[in-house]
mmCIF file of C-alpha atoms and ligand atoms in Angstrom:
data_model
loop_
_atom_site.group_PDB
_atom_site.id
_atom_site.type_symbol
_atom_site.label_atom_id
_atom_site.label_comp_id
_atom_site.label_asym_id
_atom_site.label_seq_id
_atom_site.Cartn_x
_atom_site.Cartn_y
_atom_site.Cartn_z
ATOM 1 C CA MET A 206 -16.343 3.496 12.631
ATOM 2 C CA THR A 207 -18.663 1.333 10.523
ATOM 3 C CA PRO A 208 -21.681 -0.747 11.537
ATOM 4 C CA PRO A 209 -21.350 -4.537 11.313
ATOM 5 C CA ALA A 210 -21.458 -6.077 7.862
ATOM 6 C CA ALA A 211 -24.907 -6.246 6.243
ATOM 7 C CA GLY A 212 -26.294 -6.786 2.738
ATOM 8 C CA PHE A 213 -24.538 -9.142 0.339
ATOM 9 C CA GLY A 214 -21.367 -10.999 1.149
ATOM 10 C CA THR A 215 -18.183 -10.448 -0.820
ATOM 11 C CA ARG A 216 -15.237 -12.586 -1.781
ATOM 12 C CA ILE A 217 -11.835 -12.336 -3.362
ATOM 13 C CA VAL A 218 -11.895 -13.946 -6.803
ATOM 14 C CA SER A 219 -8.226 -13.514 -7.688
ATOM 15 C CA THR A 220 -5.120 -11.488 -6.929
ATOM 16 C CA GLY A 221 -2.243 -10.160 -8.998
ATOM 17 C CA SER A 222 0.982 -8.237 -8.679
ATOM 18 C CA PHE A 223 4.026 -6.960 -10.458
ATOM 19 C CA VAL A 224 7.541 -5.852 -9.561
ATOM 20 C CA PRO A 225 9.893 -4.397 -12.171
ATOM 21 C CA GLU A 226 12.948 -6.453 -13.112
ATOM 22 C CA LYS A 227 15.597 -3.916 -12.149
ATOM 23 C CA VAL A 228 16.963 -4.465 -8.618
ATOM 24 C CA VAL A 229 18.791 -1.816 -6.591
ATOM 25 C CA THR A 230 20.560 -3.197 -3.529
ATOM 26 C CA ASN A 231 21.714 -1.240 -0.495
ATOM 27 C CA PHE A 232 25.246 -1.699 -1.799
ATOM 28 C CA ASP A 233 24.224 -0.015 -5.082
ATOM 29 C CA LEU A 234 22.850 2.956 -3.105
ATOM 30 C CA ALA A 235 26.020 3.149 -1.009
ATOM 31 C CA GLU A 236 27.903 3.820 -4.253
ATOM 32 C CA ILE A 237 25.884 6.970 -5.010
ATOM 33 C CA MET A 238 25.200 8.365 -1.521
ATOM 34 C CA ASP A 239 26.655 8.400 1.985
ATOM 35 C CA THR A 240 24.932 5.317 3.393
ATOM 36 C CA SER A 241 25.611 1.634 4.052
ATOM 37 C CA ASP A 242 23.906 -1.729 3.811
ATOM 38 C CA GLU A 243 24.310 -2.085 7.570
ATOM 39 C CA TRP A 244 22.553 1.246 8.346
ATOM 40 C CA ILE A 245 19.656 0.598 5.976
ATOM 41 C CA GLN A 246 19.057 -2.985 7.151
ATOM 42 C CA LYS A 247 19.249 -2.021 10.817
ATOM 43 C CA ARG A 248 16.929 1.013 10.538
ATOM 44 C CA THR A 249 14.438 -0.322 7.978
ATOM 45 C CA GLY A 250 14.841 -4.084 7.376
ATOM 46 C CA ILE A 251 15.363 -3.408 3.648
ATOM 47 C CA ARG A 252 18.047 -5.242 1.635
ATOM 48 C CA GLN A 253 16.953 -4.272 -1.859
ATOM 49 C CA ARG A 254 14.142 -2.679 -3.855
ATOM 50 C CA HIS A 255 12.948 -2.950 -7.470
ATOM 51 C CA ILE A 256 12.734 0.143 -9.618
ATOM 52 C CA SER A 257 11.177 0.947 -12.976
ATOM 53 C CA ASP A 258 13.394 1.370 -16.024
ATOM 54 C CA GLN A 259 12.198 4.759 -17.204
ATOM 55 C CA SER A 260 14.296 4.459 -20.378
ATOM 56 C CA LYS A 261 11.962 1.606 -21.382
ATOM 57 C CA GLY A 262 8.877 3.648 -20.543
ATOM 58 C CA GLU A 263 8.180 1.752 -17.322
ATOM 59 C CA GLY A 264 6.336 3.607 -14.583
ATOM 60 C CA THR A 265 3.047 3.666 -12.719
ATOM 61 C CA VAL A 266 0.875 2.889 -15.741
ATOM 62 C CA SER A 267 2.897 -0.207 -16.663
ATOM 63 C CA LEU A 268 3.048 -1.353 -13.026
ATOM 64 C CA ALA A 269 -0.723 -0.932 -12.678
ATOM 65 C CA ILE A 270 -1.560 -2.613 -15.977
ATOM 66 C CA ASN A 271 0.699 -5.603 -15.293
ATOM 67 C CA ALA A 272 -0.875 -6.218 -11.863
ATOM 68 C CA ALA A 273 -4.394 -5.667 -13.229
ATOM 69 C CA VAL A 274 -3.887 -8.097 -16.127
ATOM 70 C CA ASP A 275 -2.458 -10.677 -13.714
ATOM 71 C CA ALA A 276 -5.532 -10.640 -11.434
ATOM 72 C CA PHE A 277 -7.970 -10.274 -14.332
ATOM 73 C CA GLU A 278 -6.579 -13.259 -16.253
ATOM 74 C CA LYS A 279 -6.685 -15.438 -13.137
ATOM 75 C CA SER A 280 -10.276 -14.380 -12.416
ATOM 76 C CA GLY A 281 -11.718 -16.135 -15.466
ATOM 77 C CA LEU A 282 -14.057 -13.172 -15.932
ATOM 78 C CA ALA A 283 -14.869 -11.296 -19.123
ATOM 79 C CA PRO A 284 -14.229 -7.532 -19.497
ATOM 80 C CA GLU A 285 -17.965 -6.846 -19.307
ATOM 81 C CA ASP A 286 -18.140 -8.558 -15.890
ATOM 82 C CA ILE A 287 -16.067 -5.766 -14.292
ATOM 83 C CA ASP A 288 -18.249 -2.918 -12.977
ATOM 84 C CA LEU A 289 -15.623 -0.819 -11.259
ATOM 85 C CA ILE A 290 -11.870 -0.204 -11.521
ATOM 86 C CA ILE A 291 -10.100 1.727 -8.776
ATOM 87 C CA CYS A 292 -6.395 2.482 -8.984
ATOM 88 C CA ALA A 293 -4.738 3.787 -5.829
ATOM 89 C CA THR A 294 -1.598 5.757 -6.586
ATOM 90 C CA CYS A 295 0.241 8.971 -5.794
ATOM 91 C CA THR A 296 2.697 8.780 -8.692
ATOM 92 C CA GLN A 297 0.583 9.104 -11.845
ATOM 93 C CA GLU A 298 2.523 10.067 -14.984
ATOM 94 C CA MET A 299 -0.647 11.860 -16.095
ATOM 95 C CA THR A 300 -3.514 12.865 -13.868
ATOM 96 C CA CYS A 301 -5.814 12.907 -16.906
ATOM 97 C CA PRO A 302 -6.653 10.291 -18.002
ATOM 98 C CA SER A 303 -6.546 8.323 -14.775
ATOM 99 C CA VAL A 304 -4.357 5.236 -14.502
ATOM 100 C CA ALA A 305 -7.617 3.325 -13.962
ATOM 101 C CA CYS A 306 -8.748 4.379 -17.458
ATOM 102 C CA ARG A 307 -5.492 3.054 -18.924
ATOM 103 C CA ILE A 308 -6.240 -0.257 -17.180
ATOM 104 C CA SER A 309 -9.725 -0.137 -18.691
ATOM 105 C CA GLU A 310 -8.220 0.385 -22.156
ATOM 106 C CA ARG A 311 -5.879 -2.596 -21.709
ATOM 107 C CA LEU A 312 -8.557 -4.944 -20.344
ATOM 108 C CA GLY A 313 -11.191 -3.793 -22.823
ATOM 109 C CA THR A 314 -13.795 -2.903 -20.218
ATOM 110 C CA LYS A 315 -16.348 -0.725 -21.975
ATOM 111 C CA LYS A 316 -18.683 0.258 -19.179
ATOM 112 C CA ALA A 317 -16.868 -0.150 -15.858
ATOM 113 C CA ALA A 318 -16.475 3.034 -13.810
ATOM 114 C CA ALA A 319 -12.764 3.824 -13.505
ATOM 115 C CA PHE A 320 -10.945 6.317 -11.328
ATOM 116 C CA ASP A 321 -7.762 6.913 -9.355
ATOM 117 C CA LEU A 322 -7.686 7.328 -5.625
ATOM 118 C CA ALA A 323 -5.075 9.368 -3.743
ATOM 119 C CA ALA A 324 -4.512 8.270 -0.156
ATOM 120 C CA ALA A 325 -0.767 7.534 -0.436
ATOM 121 C CA CYS A 326 0.196 4.236 1.236
ATOM 122 C CA SER A 327 -3.349 3.768 2.591
ATOM 123 C CA GLY A 328 -4.742 3.989 -0.971
ATOM 124 C CA PHE A 329 -5.105 0.270 -1.684
ATOM 125 C CA LEU A 330 -7.146 -0.263 1.478
ATOM 126 C CA TYR A 331 -9.255 2.836 0.858
ATOM 127 C CA GLY A 332 -10.009 1.383 -2.600
ATOM 128 C CA LEU A 333 -10.711 -2.096 -1.245
ATOM 129 C CA ASN A 334 -13.022 -0.729 1.463
ATOM 130 C CA PHE A 335 -14.968 1.496 -0.943
ATOM 131 C CA ALA A 336 -15.370 -1.258 -3.517
ATOM 132 C CA GLU A 337 -16.384 -3.823 -0.900
ATOM 133 C CA THR A 338 -19.033 -1.480 0.484
ATOM 134 C CA LEU A 339 -20.477 -0.779 -2.964
ATOM 135 C CA ILE A 340 -20.686 -4.499 -3.701
ATOM 136 C CA ARG A 341 -22.078 -5.317 -0.255
ATOM 137 C CA CYS A 342 -24.923 -2.818 -0.665
ATOM 138 C CA GLY A 343 -25.776 -4.275 -4.073
ATOM 139 C CA ARG A 344 -24.843 -1.290 -6.217
ATOM 140 C CA TYR A 345 -22.052 -3.135 -8.060
ATOM 141 C CA ARG A 346 -21.240 -6.792 -8.477
ATOM 142 C CA THR A 347 -17.524 -6.997 -9.312
ATOM 143 C CA ALA A 348 -14.606 -4.621 -8.834
ATOM 144 C CA LEU A 349 -10.924 -4.596 -9.684
ATOM 145 C CA ILE A 350 -8.776 -2.725 -7.175
ATOM 146 C CA VAL A 351 -5.165 -1.926 -8.044
ATOM 147 C CA GLY A 352 -2.467 -0.233 -5.966
ATOM 148 C CA ALA A 353 0.545 0.960 -7.964
ATOM 149 C CA ASP A 354 3.339 3.376 -7.199
ATOM 150 C CA ALA A 355 6.532 3.995 -9.117
ATOM 151 C CA MET A 356 8.179 5.637 -6.119
ATOM 152 C CA SER A 357 11.558 5.695 -7.878
ATOM 153 C CA THR A 358 10.156 8.383 -10.192
ATOM 154 C CA VAL A 359 9.656 10.733 -7.227
ATOM 155 C CA MET A 360 12.914 9.958 -5.422
ATOM 156 C CA ASP A 361 15.754 12.407 -5.182
ATOM 157 C CA TYR A 362 18.677 9.971 -5.054
ATOM 158 C CA THR A 363 20.921 12.654 -3.584
ATOM 159 C CA ASP A 364 18.811 12.476 -0.399
ATOM 160 C CA ARG A 365 19.695 9.471 1.722
ATOM 161 C CA SER A 366 17.037 10.104 4.353
ATOM 162 C CA VAL A 367 14.150 9.341 1.958
ATOM 163 C CA SER A 368 15.377 7.448 -1.091
ATOM 164 C CA ILE A 369 16.702 4.364 0.712
ATOM 165 C CA LEU A 370 13.184 3.478 1.843
ATOM 166 C CA PHE A 371 11.122 3.214 -1.317
ATOM 167 C CA GLY A 372 10.735 0.866 -4.281
ATOM 168 C CA ASP A 373 8.283 0.279 -7.129
ATOM 169 C CA ALA A 374 5.573 -2.397 -7.126
ATOM 170 C CA SER A 375 1.900 -3.019 -7.712
ATOM 171 C CA GLY A 376 -0.782 -5.329 -6.418
ATOM 172 C CA SER A 377 -4.357 -6.029 -7.411
ATOM 173 C CA VAL A 378 -7.459 -7.905 -6.393
ATOM 174 C CA VAL A 379 -10.772 -8.797 -8.028
ATOM 175 C CA VAL A 380 -13.656 -8.749 -5.544
ATOM 176 C CA THR A 381 -17.175 -9.936 -6.278
ATOM 177 C CA ARG A 382 -20.562 -10.472 -4.642
ATOM 178 C CA ASP A 383 -21.119 -13.618 -2.582
ATOM 179 C CA ASP A 384 -24.477 -14.971 -1.445
ATOM 180 C CA ASP A 385 -23.225 -15.470 2.118
ATOM 181 C CA PRO A 386 -23.428 -12.097 3.927
ATOM 182 C CA ALA A 387 -21.062 -13.403 6.611
ATOM 183 C CA ARG A 388 -18.289 -13.599 4.041
ATOM 184 C CA GLY A 389 -16.033 -10.682 3.094
ATOM 185 C CA CYS A 390 -15.197 -7.547 5.024
ATOM 186 C CA GLN A 391 -16.246 -7.853 8.674
ATOM 187 C CA TYR A 392 -15.150 -4.403 9.692
ATOM 188 C CA GLN A 393 -13.421 -1.476 8.069
ATOM 189 C CA LEU A 394 -11.942 1.738 9.270
ATOM 190 C CA MET A 395 -10.595 4.712 7.313
ATOM 191 C CA GLY A 396 -9.386 8.017 8.643
ATOM 192 C CA ALA A 397 -7.228 11.033 8.013
ATOM 193 C CA ASP A 398 -5.739 13.954 9.898
ATOM 194 C CA GLY A 399 -4.656 16.659 7.486
ATOM 195 C CA VAL A 400 -2.690 18.491 10.164
ATOM 196 C CA GLY A 401 0.175 16.072 9.575
ATOM 197 C CA TRP A 402 0.486 16.571 5.785
ATOM 198 C CA GLU A 403 3.792 18.432 5.971
ATOM 199 C CA ALA A 404 5.577 15.292 7.173
ATOM 200 C CA LEU A 405 5.194 13.641 3.764
ATOM 201 C CA TYR A 406 4.525 15.556 0.570
ATOM 202 C CA MET A 407 5.477 16.075 -3.067
ATOM 203 C CA PRO A 408 5.485 19.767 -3.969
ATOM 204 C CA ARG A 409 5.132 20.757 -7.622
ATOM 205 C CA ARG A 410 5.479 24.523 -6.960
ATOM 206 C CA GLU A 411 7.719 26.519 -4.640
ATOM 207 C CA VAL A 412 4.626 28.142 -3.142
ATOM 208 C CA ASP A 413 3.412 24.765 -1.846
ATOM 209 C CA ILE A 414 6.482 24.274 0.325
ATOM 210 C CA PRO A 415 5.843 25.093 4.000
ATOM 211 C CA GLU A 416 7.943 27.895 5.455
ATOM 212 C CA HIS A 417 9.915 25.594 7.752
ATOM 213 C CA ASP A 418 10.954 23.343 4.847
ATOM 214 C CA ARG A 419 12.163 26.046 2.416
ATOM 215 C CA ASP A 420 15.831 25.123 2.955
ATOM 216 C CA ASN A 421 15.193 21.460 2.182
ATOM 217 C CA PRO A 422 17.419 20.705 -0.833
ATOM 218 C CA ILE A 423 15.066 18.062 -2.289
ATOM 219 C CA LYS A 424 13.942 18.988 -5.815
ATOM 220 C CA LEU A 425 10.405 19.999 -6.787
ATOM 221 C CA GLY A 426 8.283 17.022 -7.807
ATOM 222 C CA MET A 427 10.197 14.714 -5.469
ATOM 223 C CA LEU A 428 8.989 13.223 -2.195
ATOM 224 C CA ARG A 429 9.930 15.076 0.971
ATOM 225 C CA MET A 430 9.606 13.272 4.265
ATOM 226 C CA ASN A 431 10.221 13.988 7.897
ATOM 227 C CA GLY A 432 11.058 10.375 8.677
ATOM 228 C CA ARG A 433 11.101 10.747 12.447
ATOM 229 C CA GLU A 434 7.666 12.404 12.522
ATOM 230 C CA VAL A 435 6.168 9.763 10.244
ATOM 231 C CA PHE A 436 7.782 7.026 12.306
ATOM 232 C CA LYS A 437 6.297 8.316 15.586
ATOM 233 C CA PHE A 438 2.876 8.724 14.012
ATOM 234 C CA ALA A 439 2.988 5.279 12.413
ATOM 235 C CA VAL A 440 3.985 3.349 15.524
ATOM 236 C CA LYS A 441 1.109 4.891 17.486
ATOM 237 C CA LYS A 442 -1.459 4.709 14.706
ATOM 238 C CA PHE A 443 -0.775 1.099 13.708
ATOM 239 C CA GLN A 444 -1.458 -0.070 17.230
ATOM 240 C CA GLU A 445 -4.585 2.098 17.656
ATOM 241 C CA VAL A 446 -6.065 1.015 14.326
ATOM 242 C CA ILE A 447 -5.486 -2.680 14.994
ATOM 243 C CA GLU A 448 -6.920 -2.458 18.514
ATOM 244 C CA GLU A 449 -10.007 -0.533 17.396
ATOM 245 C CA THR A 450 -10.644 -2.873 14.476
ATOM 246 C CA MET A 451 -10.435 -6.010 16.596
ATOM 247 C CA GLU A 452 -12.486 -4.528 19.423
ATOM 248 C CA GLN A 453 -15.274 -3.147 17.210
ATOM 249 C CA SER A 454 -15.488 -6.319 15.130
ATOM 250 C CA GLY A 455 -15.843 -8.496 18.210
ATOM 251 C CA HIS A 456 -12.798 -10.575 17.292
ATOM 252 C CA SER A 457 -9.617 -11.074 19.259
ATOM 253 C CA ILE A 458 -6.049 -10.933 18.007
ATOM 254 C CA ASP A 459 -5.846 -14.712 18.532
ATOM 255 C CA ASP A 460 -8.651 -15.229 15.990
ATOM 256 C CA LEU A 461 -6.465 -13.797 13.215
ATOM 257 C CA SER A 462 -5.021 -16.158 10.626
ATOM 258 C CA LEU A 463 -2.878 -13.432 9.077
ATOM 259 C CA MET A 464 -2.071 -9.759 9.301
ATOM 260 C CA ILE A 465 -1.077 -8.010 6.085
ATOM 261 C CA CYS A 466 0.230 -4.537 6.759
ATOM 262 C CA HIS A 467 1.730 -1.795 4.690
ATOM 263 C CA GLN A 468 5.453 -2.456 4.395
ATOM 264 C CA SER A 469 6.639 0.919 5.685
ATOM 265 C CA ASN A 470 9.620 -0.020 7.815
ATOM 266 C CA LEU A 471 10.274 -3.353 9.551
ATOM 267 C CA ARG A 472 10.686 -1.565 12.896
ATOM 268 C CA ILE A 473 7.173 -0.081 12.619
ATOM 269 C CA ILE A 474 5.646 -3.475 11.802
ATOM 270 C CA GLU A 475 7.591 -5.224 14.565
ATOM 271 C CA SER A 476 6.657 -2.606 17.135
ATOM 272 C CA ALA A 477 2.934 -3.179 16.513
ATOM 273 C CA ARG A 478 3.357 -6.954 16.434
ATOM 274 C CA GLU A 479 5.229 -7.052 19.726
ATOM 275 C CA LYS A 480 2.952 -4.605 21.567
ATOM 276 C CA LEU A 481 -0.158 -6.509 20.524
ATOM 277 C CA GLY A 482 1.386 -9.928 21.097
ATOM 278 C CA ILE A 483 0.760 -11.174 17.566
ATOM 279 C CA GLU A 484 2.630 -14.351 16.638
ATOM 280 C CA GLU A 485 5.550 -13.673 14.292
ATOM 281 C CA GLY A 486 4.387 -16.174 11.658
ATOM 282 C CA LYS A 487 1.031 -14.396 11.305
ATOM 283 C CA VAL A 488 2.518 -11.095 10.164
ATOM 284 C CA TYR A 489 3.702 -11.114 6.568
ATOM 285 C CA VAL A 490 6.893 -9.260 5.722
ATOM 286 C CA ASN A 491 8.465 -8.739 2.291
ATOM 287 C CA ILE A 492 10.019 -5.290 2.815
ATOM 288 C CA ASP A 493 13.492 -6.880 2.823
ATOM 289 C CA ARG A 494 13.079 -7.783 -0.882
ATOM 290 C CA VAL A 495 10.971 -4.905 -2.222
ATOM 291 C CA GLY A 496 11.246 -1.920 0.129
ATOM 292 C CA ASN A 497 8.312 0.371 0.781
ATOM 293 C CA SER A 498 6.187 0.472 -2.373
ATOM 294 C CA SER A 499 3.486 2.818 -1.072
ATOM 295 C CA ALA A 500 0.052 1.921 -2.507
ATOM 296 C CA GLY A 501 1.565 -1.162 -4.181
ATOM 297 C CA SER A 502 2.580 -2.857 -0.965
ATOM 298 C CA ILE A 503 -0.554 -4.473 0.483
ATOM 299 C CA GLY A 504 -1.808 -5.880 -2.835
ATOM 300 C CA LEU A 505 1.641 -7.304 -3.516
ATOM 301 C CA CYS A 506 1.745 -9.001 -0.089
ATOM 302 C CA LEU A 507 -1.752 -10.385 -0.625
ATOM 303 C CA ASP A 508 -0.817 -11.838 -4.005
ATOM 304 C CA GLU A 509 2.430 -13.372 -2.724
ATOM 305 C CA LEU A 510 0.515 -15.027 0.120
ATOM 306 C CA ASN A 511 -2.230 -16.179 -2.218
ATOM 307 C CA ARG A 512 0.258 -17.693 -4.640
ATOM 308 C CA ALA A 513 1.958 -19.451 -1.714
ATOM 309 C CA GLY A 514 -1.410 -21.034 -0.782
ATOM 310 C CA ARG A 515 -1.592 -19.140 2.509
ATOM 311 C CA ILE A 516 -4.998 -17.515 1.939
ATOM 312 C CA ASN A 517 -7.611 -20.167 2.659
ATOM 313 C CA GLU A 518 -11.385 -19.985 2.659
ATOM 314 C CA GLY A 519 -12.657 -19.090 6.125
ATOM 315 C CA ASP A 520 -9.422 -17.394 7.245
ATOM 316 C CA LEU A 521 -9.686 -14.142 9.198
ATOM 317 C CA VAL A 522 -7.268 -11.698 7.595
ATOM 318 C CA LEU A 523 -6.506 -8.208 8.853
ATOM 319 C CA PHE A 524 -5.169 -5.545 6.477
ATOM 320 C CA VAL A 525 -3.684 -2.355 7.975
ATOM 321 C CA ALA A 526 -2.058 0.719 6.457
ATOM 322 C CA PHE A 527 -1.066 4.277 7.158
ATOM 323 C CA GLY A 528 0.328 6.879 4.791
ATOM 324 C CA GLY A 529 0.813 10.468 3.726
ATOM 325 C CA GLY A 530 -1.972 12.888 4.404
ATOM 326 C CA MET A 531 -1.804 11.576 7.099
ATOM 327 C CA THR A 532 -4.182 8.743 6.332
ATOM 328 C CA TRP A 533 -4.874 5.307 7.781
ATOM 329 C CA ALA A 534 -7.107 2.332 7.103
ATOM 330 C CA SER A 535 -7.903 -1.203 8.128
ATOM 331 C CA SER A 536 -10.017 -3.951 6.645
ATOM 332 C CA LEU A 537 -10.835 -7.188 8.460
ATOM 333 C CA TRP A 538 -11.877 -10.025 6.126
ATOM 334 C CA ARG A 539 -13.403 -13.447 6.435
ATOM 335 C CA VAL A 540 -11.994 -14.605 3.073
HETATM 336 O O1 UT7 B 853 5.062 4.546 3.958
HETATM 337 C C1 UT7 B 853 4.972 5.616 4.829
HETATM 338 C C2 UT7 B 853 6.104 6.529 4.614
HETATM 339 N N1 UT7 B 853 7.211 6.623 5.422
HETATM 340 C C3 UT7 B 853 7.623 5.888 6.494
HETATM 341 O O2 UT7 B 853 7.076 4.954 6.955
HETATM 342 C C4 UT7 B 853 8.913 6.373 7.101
HETATM 343 C C5 UT7 B 853 8.977 6.294 8.594
HETATM 344 N N2 UT7 B 853 10.312 6.641 9.040
HETATM 345 C C6 UT7 B 853 11.392 5.832 8.898
HETATM 346 O O3 UT7 B 853 11.268 4.745 8.355
HETATM 347 C C7 UT7 B 853 12.697 6.273 9.472
HETATM 348 O O4 UT7 B 853 12.523 7.537 10.118
HETATM 349 C C8 UT7 B 853 13.850 6.413 8.426
HETATM 350 C C9 UT7 B 853 14.259 5.022 7.947
HETATM 351 C C10 UT7 B 853 13.413 7.244 7.240
HETATM 352 C C11 UT7 B 853 15.056 7.061 9.084
HETATM 353 O O5 UT7 B 853 15.458 6.294 10.214
HETATM 354 P P1 UT7 B 853 15.655 6.957 11.628
HETATM 355 O O6 UT7 B 853 16.075 5.886 12.558
HETATM 356 O O7 UT7 B 853 14.408 7.709 11.982
HETATM 357 O O8 UT7 B 853 16.863 7.927 11.372
HETATM 358 P P2 UT7 B 853 16.959 9.491 11.641
HETATM 359 O O9 UT7 B 853 16.274 10.251 10.583
HETATM 360 O O10 UT7 B 853 16.593 9.746 13.078
HETATM 361 O O11 UT7 B 853 18.516 9.726 11.475
HETATM 362 C C12 UT7 B 853 19.482 9.157 12.402
HETATM 363 C C13 UT7 B 853 20.879 9.425 11.877
HETATM 364 C C14 UT7 B 853 21.097 10.883 11.479
HETATM 365 O O12 UT7 B 853 22.437 11.196 11.784
HETATM 366 P P3 UT7 B 853 22.802 11.997 13.133
HETATM 367 O O13 UT7 B 853 22.033 13.279 13.055
HETATM 368 O O14 UT7 B 853 22.349 11.112 14.259
HETATM 369 O O15 UT7 B 853 24.279 12.161 13.028
HETATM 370 C C15 UT7 B 853 20.943 10.877 9.984
HETATM 371 O O16 UT7 B 853 21.657 11.912 9.343
HETATM 372 O O17 UT7 B 853 21.104 8.657 10.689
HETATM 373 C C16 UT7 B 853 21.514 9.538 9.629
HETATM 374 N N3 UT7 B 853 20.953 8.985 8.388
HETATM 375 C C17 UT7 B 853 21.592 8.060 7.656
HETATM 376 N N4 UT7 B 853 22.788 7.472 7.791
HETATM 377 C C18 UT7 B 853 23.133 6.570 6.864
HETATM 378 C C19 UT7 B 853 19.757 9.255 7.836
HETATM 379 N N5 UT7 B 853 19.592 8.511 6.716
HETATM 380 C C20 UT7 B 853 20.727 7.775 6.592
HETATM 381 C C21 UT7 B 853 21.151 6.823 5.647
HETATM 382 N N6 UT7 B 853 22.346 6.239 5.822
HETATM 383 N N7 UT7 B 853 20.395 6.466 4.586
#
């Protein structure tokens, strides 16, 4: 729980995103595993996903840089105006240097702090909330937050229960100080419960695999997921997080202009929307075109909405995510 907004205001200067060119449809997957377009659409809402072409060197760094450059160029700012770069990801090619430092290299920022943040699908919102708080308290003026995950690089495409869900994408946002303290994040919430980590994890060593999952045929380095467990957790958590955020902020669901949530599975999003009685048109969905892109998903949605002219000054926008860890986050903005 956080106290009401104080200090400086904040505002979104620009947004950016990137999806790799290569498209993999459900029909393509049905050619390499025992699945069908009908099953995937019915259980997840996904028709297709984009994946990186690793033969061309594409991956998390290129996803992150492309989204960062997109938002940075639209911001009209100079490299020296950026004080902080946060990249949320769980699929780094290298953990040292951070992906954020590769963004810094590309943008030519010479003094901005840069680091990666690991909170799985909640990572973009963790980054946004941290950056917003640092700007609001006056410590920094301008931050670039990027969410990027090349999930295809951690997919075992012999496993139909996990690999049908994910795709690669990135999203970014430049946030800066605003003189109006009423502008920006109205309320934010971040949490984690480590007890649930075994439902979603990427082991690098045999020793890291929990006893009960030793027979799981998924290769080391690839994502393992207990879909049913994650599903149950997500349905409950989404609703709780939204209710707590609206209640603590003093706003009602009807005040919302838009809800931008992590694109995990259409059934999870729909369940929260229906239970809370949120109008269909207020909840953005792009999972049908891009799948679940982990930390890339919320920034990508934000940029698509922004480019479509659907983010207008004064709007009340709610961001919500949950992810591996298990982690969760919300961020309620007066944009
Ligand atoms: O971003 C956060 C990360 N993760 C999530 O949000 C994931 C949350 N979970 C989910 O989205 C869903 O659990 C999945 C989409 C992963 C799976 O859907 P489900 O409705 O929970 O299916 P299930 O695992 O309960 O499996 C139902 C049946 C099983 O067959 P039997 O045992 O009933 O005969 C599976 O073997 O569907 C079978 N199955 C499939 N069939 C065709 C599982 N995956 C597939 C598949 N194609 N790809």
